[in-house]
């Protein structure tokens, strides 16, 4: 009986990390500016999604975009959002839907931020 308990406990402690690839894109907008900036869909390095479905450190990824936009003089007082998914196709549909809403407004200019200029990096823990 003791060997059985020991075998069961060690089997659970040896479970592998089944993390999946997480994709994300960001949007930066300001109430005082007519330009909306967005990133390409990117793979988040070593990102994890909690059991509840939330991206860990999602606020820090949003701040990365906010800092980039403000530090490069693109936009001040921006509000940044990150959208993520483990399914790239699903995220592409969401990005298209969100960006089309901005593009419908003729007073708004939608501007892409190239991946070679900005990419999300894993936040330090």
PDB file of N, CA, C and O in Angstrom, residues 3 15 47 53 55 61 63 65 76 80-83 88 90-92 104 120 123:
ATOM      1  N   UNK A   3       3.902   1.564  -1.230  1.00  0.00           N
ATOM      2  CA  UNK A   3       4.517   1.707  -2.548  1.00  0.00           C
ATOM      3  C   UNK A   3       3.525   2.296  -3.544  1.00  0.00           C
ATOM      4  O   UNK A   3       3.900   3.107  -4.400  1.00  0.00           O
ATOM      5  N   UNK A  15       4.336  15.654 -13.561  1.00  0.00           N
ATOM      6  CA  UNK A  15       3.562  16.092 -14.717  1.00  0.00           C
ATOM      7  C   UNK A  15       4.300  17.211 -15.446  1.00  0.00           C
ATOM      8  O   UNK A  15       4.944  18.051 -14.848  1.00  0.00           O
ATOM      9  N   UNK A  47       4.693  33.073 -22.180  1.00  0.00           N
ATOM     10  CA  UNK A  47       3.467  33.563 -21.552  1.00  0.00           C
ATOM     11  C   UNK A  47       2.610  32.392 -21.094  1.00  0.00           C
ATOM     12  O   UNK A  47       2.651  31.309 -21.679  1.00  0.00           O
ATOM     13  N   UNK A  53      -8.454  31.600 -17.412  1.00  0.00           N
ATOM     14  CA  UNK A  53      -8.414  32.138 -18.759  1.00  0.00           C
ATOM     15  C   UNK A  53      -7.798  33.515 -18.887  1.00  0.00           C
ATOM     16  O   UNK A  53      -7.949  34.170 -19.915  1.00  0.00           O
ATOM     17  N   UNK A  55      -4.456  36.048 -19.023  1.00  0.00           N
ATOM     18  CA  UNK A  55      -3.038  36.093 -19.327  1.00  0.00           C
ATOM     19  C   UNK A  55      -2.311  36.649 -18.119  1.00  0.00           C
ATOM     20  O   UNK A  55      -2.647  37.734 -17.621  1.00  0.00           O
ATOM     21  N   UNK A  61       2.151  43.841 -20.093  1.00  0.00           N
ATOM     22  CA  UNK A  61       2.233  43.882 -21.552  1.00  0.00           C
ATOM     23  C   UNK A  61       1.579  45.175 -22.068  1.00  0.00           C
ATOM     24  O   UNK A  61       2.091  45.820 -22.983  1.00  0.00           O
ATOM     25  N   UNK A  63       1.361  48.000 -20.462  1.00  0.00           N
ATOM     26  CA  UNK A  63       2.268  49.112 -20.132  1.00  0.00           C
ATOM     27  C   UNK A  63       3.462  49.176 -21.074  1.00  0.00           C
ATOM     28  O   UNK A  63       3.977  50.252 -21.351  1.00  0.00           O
ATOM     29  N   UNK A  65       3.385  48.591 -24.274  1.00  0.00           N
ATOM     30  CA  UNK A  65       2.892  49.320 -25.443  1.00  0.00           C
ATOM     31  C   UNK A  65       2.702  50.796 -25.121  1.00  0.00           C
ATOM     32  O   UNK A  65       3.090  51.672 -25.899  1.00  0.00           O
ATOM     33  N   UNK A  76       0.367  60.876 -26.480  1.00  0.00           N
ATOM     34  CA  UNK A  76       0.436  61.061 -25.028  1.00  0.00           C
ATOM     35  C   UNK A  76      -0.892  60.658 -24.400  1.00  0.00           C
ATOM     36  O   UNK A  76      -1.937  60.723 -25.038  1.00  0.00           O
ATOM     37  N   UNK A  80      -4.076  51.766 -23.428  1.00  0.00           N
ATOM     38  CA  UNK A  80      -3.625  50.609 -24.192  1.00  0.00           C
ATOM     39  C   UNK A  80      -4.349  49.352 -23.746  1.00  0.00           C
ATOM     40  O   UNK A  80      -4.674  49.182 -22.579  1.00  0.00           O
ATOM     41  N   UNK A  81      -4.572  48.494 -24.715  1.00  0.00           N
ATOM     42  CA  UNK A  81      -5.277  47.249 -24.481  1.00  0.00           C
ATOM     43  C   UNK A  81      -4.499  46.145 -25.165  1.00  0.00           C
ATOM     44  O   UNK A  81      -3.924  46.357 -26.237  1.00  0.00           O
ATOM     45  N   UNK A  82      -4.472  44.999 -24.545  1.00  0.00           N
ATOM     46  CA  UNK A  82      -3.870  43.833 -25.168  1.00  0.00           C
ATOM     47  C   UNK A  82      -4.948  42.773 -25.292  1.00  0.00           C
ATOM     48  O   UNK A  82      -5.758  42.590 -24.384  1.00  0.00           O
ATOM     49  N   UNK A  83      -4.972  42.133 -26.430  1.00  0.00           N
ATOM     50  CA  UNK A  83      -5.913  41.042 -26.655  1.00  0.00           C
ATOM     51  C   UNK A  83      -5.081  39.805 -26.954  1.00  0.00           C
ATOM     52  O   UNK A  83      -4.090  39.885 -27.681  1.00  0.00           O
ATOM     53  N   UNK A  88      -4.545  31.388 -32.914  1.00  0.00           N
ATOM     54  CA  UNK A  88      -4.195  32.530 -33.771  1.00  0.00           C
ATOM     55  C   UNK A  88      -5.346  32.950 -34.674  1.00  0.00           C
ATOM     56  O   UNK A  88      -5.604  34.141 -34.849  1.00  0.00           O
ATOM     57  N   UNK A  90      -8.563  32.676 -34.217  1.00  0.00           N
ATOM     58  CA  UNK A  90      -9.570  33.357 -33.400  1.00  0.00           C
ATOM     59  C   UNK A  90      -9.126  34.792 -33.105  1.00  0.00           C
ATOM     60  O   UNK A  90      -9.915  35.736 -33.177  1.00  0.00           O
ATOM     61  N   UNK A  91      -7.839  34.953 -32.806  1.00  0.00           N
ATOM     62  CA  UNK A  91      -7.316  36.283 -32.510  1.00  0.00           C
ATOM     63  C   UNK A  91      -7.303  37.164 -33.757  1.00  0.00           C
ATOM     64  O   UNK A  91      -7.580  38.361 -33.672  1.00  0.00           O
ATOM     65  N   UNK A  92      -7.019  36.589 -34.914  1.00  0.00           N
ATOM     66  CA  UNK A  92      -7.049  37.348 -36.162  1.00  0.00           C
ATOM     67  C   UNK A  92      -8.453  37.881 -36.433  1.00  0.00           C
ATOM     68  O   UNK A  92      -8.616  39.033 -36.849  1.00  0.00           O
ATOM     69  N   UNK A 104     -14.188  52.499 -39.473  1.00  0.00           N
ATOM     70  CA  UNK A 104     -15.488  53.050 -39.901  1.00  0.00           C
ATOM     71  C   UNK A 104     -15.607  54.539 -39.603  1.00  0.00           C
ATOM     72  O   UNK A 104     -16.309  55.265 -40.291  1.00  0.00           O
ATOM     73  N   UNK A 120       6.417  42.706 -27.887  1.00  0.00           N
ATOM     74  CA  UNK A 120       6.230  42.426 -26.472  1.00  0.00           C
ATOM     75  C   UNK A 120       7.353  41.522 -25.982  1.00  0.00           C
ATOM     76  O   UNK A 120       7.803  40.624 -26.694  1.00  0.00           O
ATOM     77  N   UNK A 123       7.689  39.926 -19.226  1.00  0.00           N
ATOM     78  CA  UNK A 123       7.948  40.754 -18.043  1.00  0.00           C
ATOM     79  C   UNK A 123       8.775  39.987 -17.014  1.00  0.00           C
ATOM     80  O   UNK A 123       8.648  38.777 -16.882  1.00  0.00           O
TER      81      UNK A 123
END
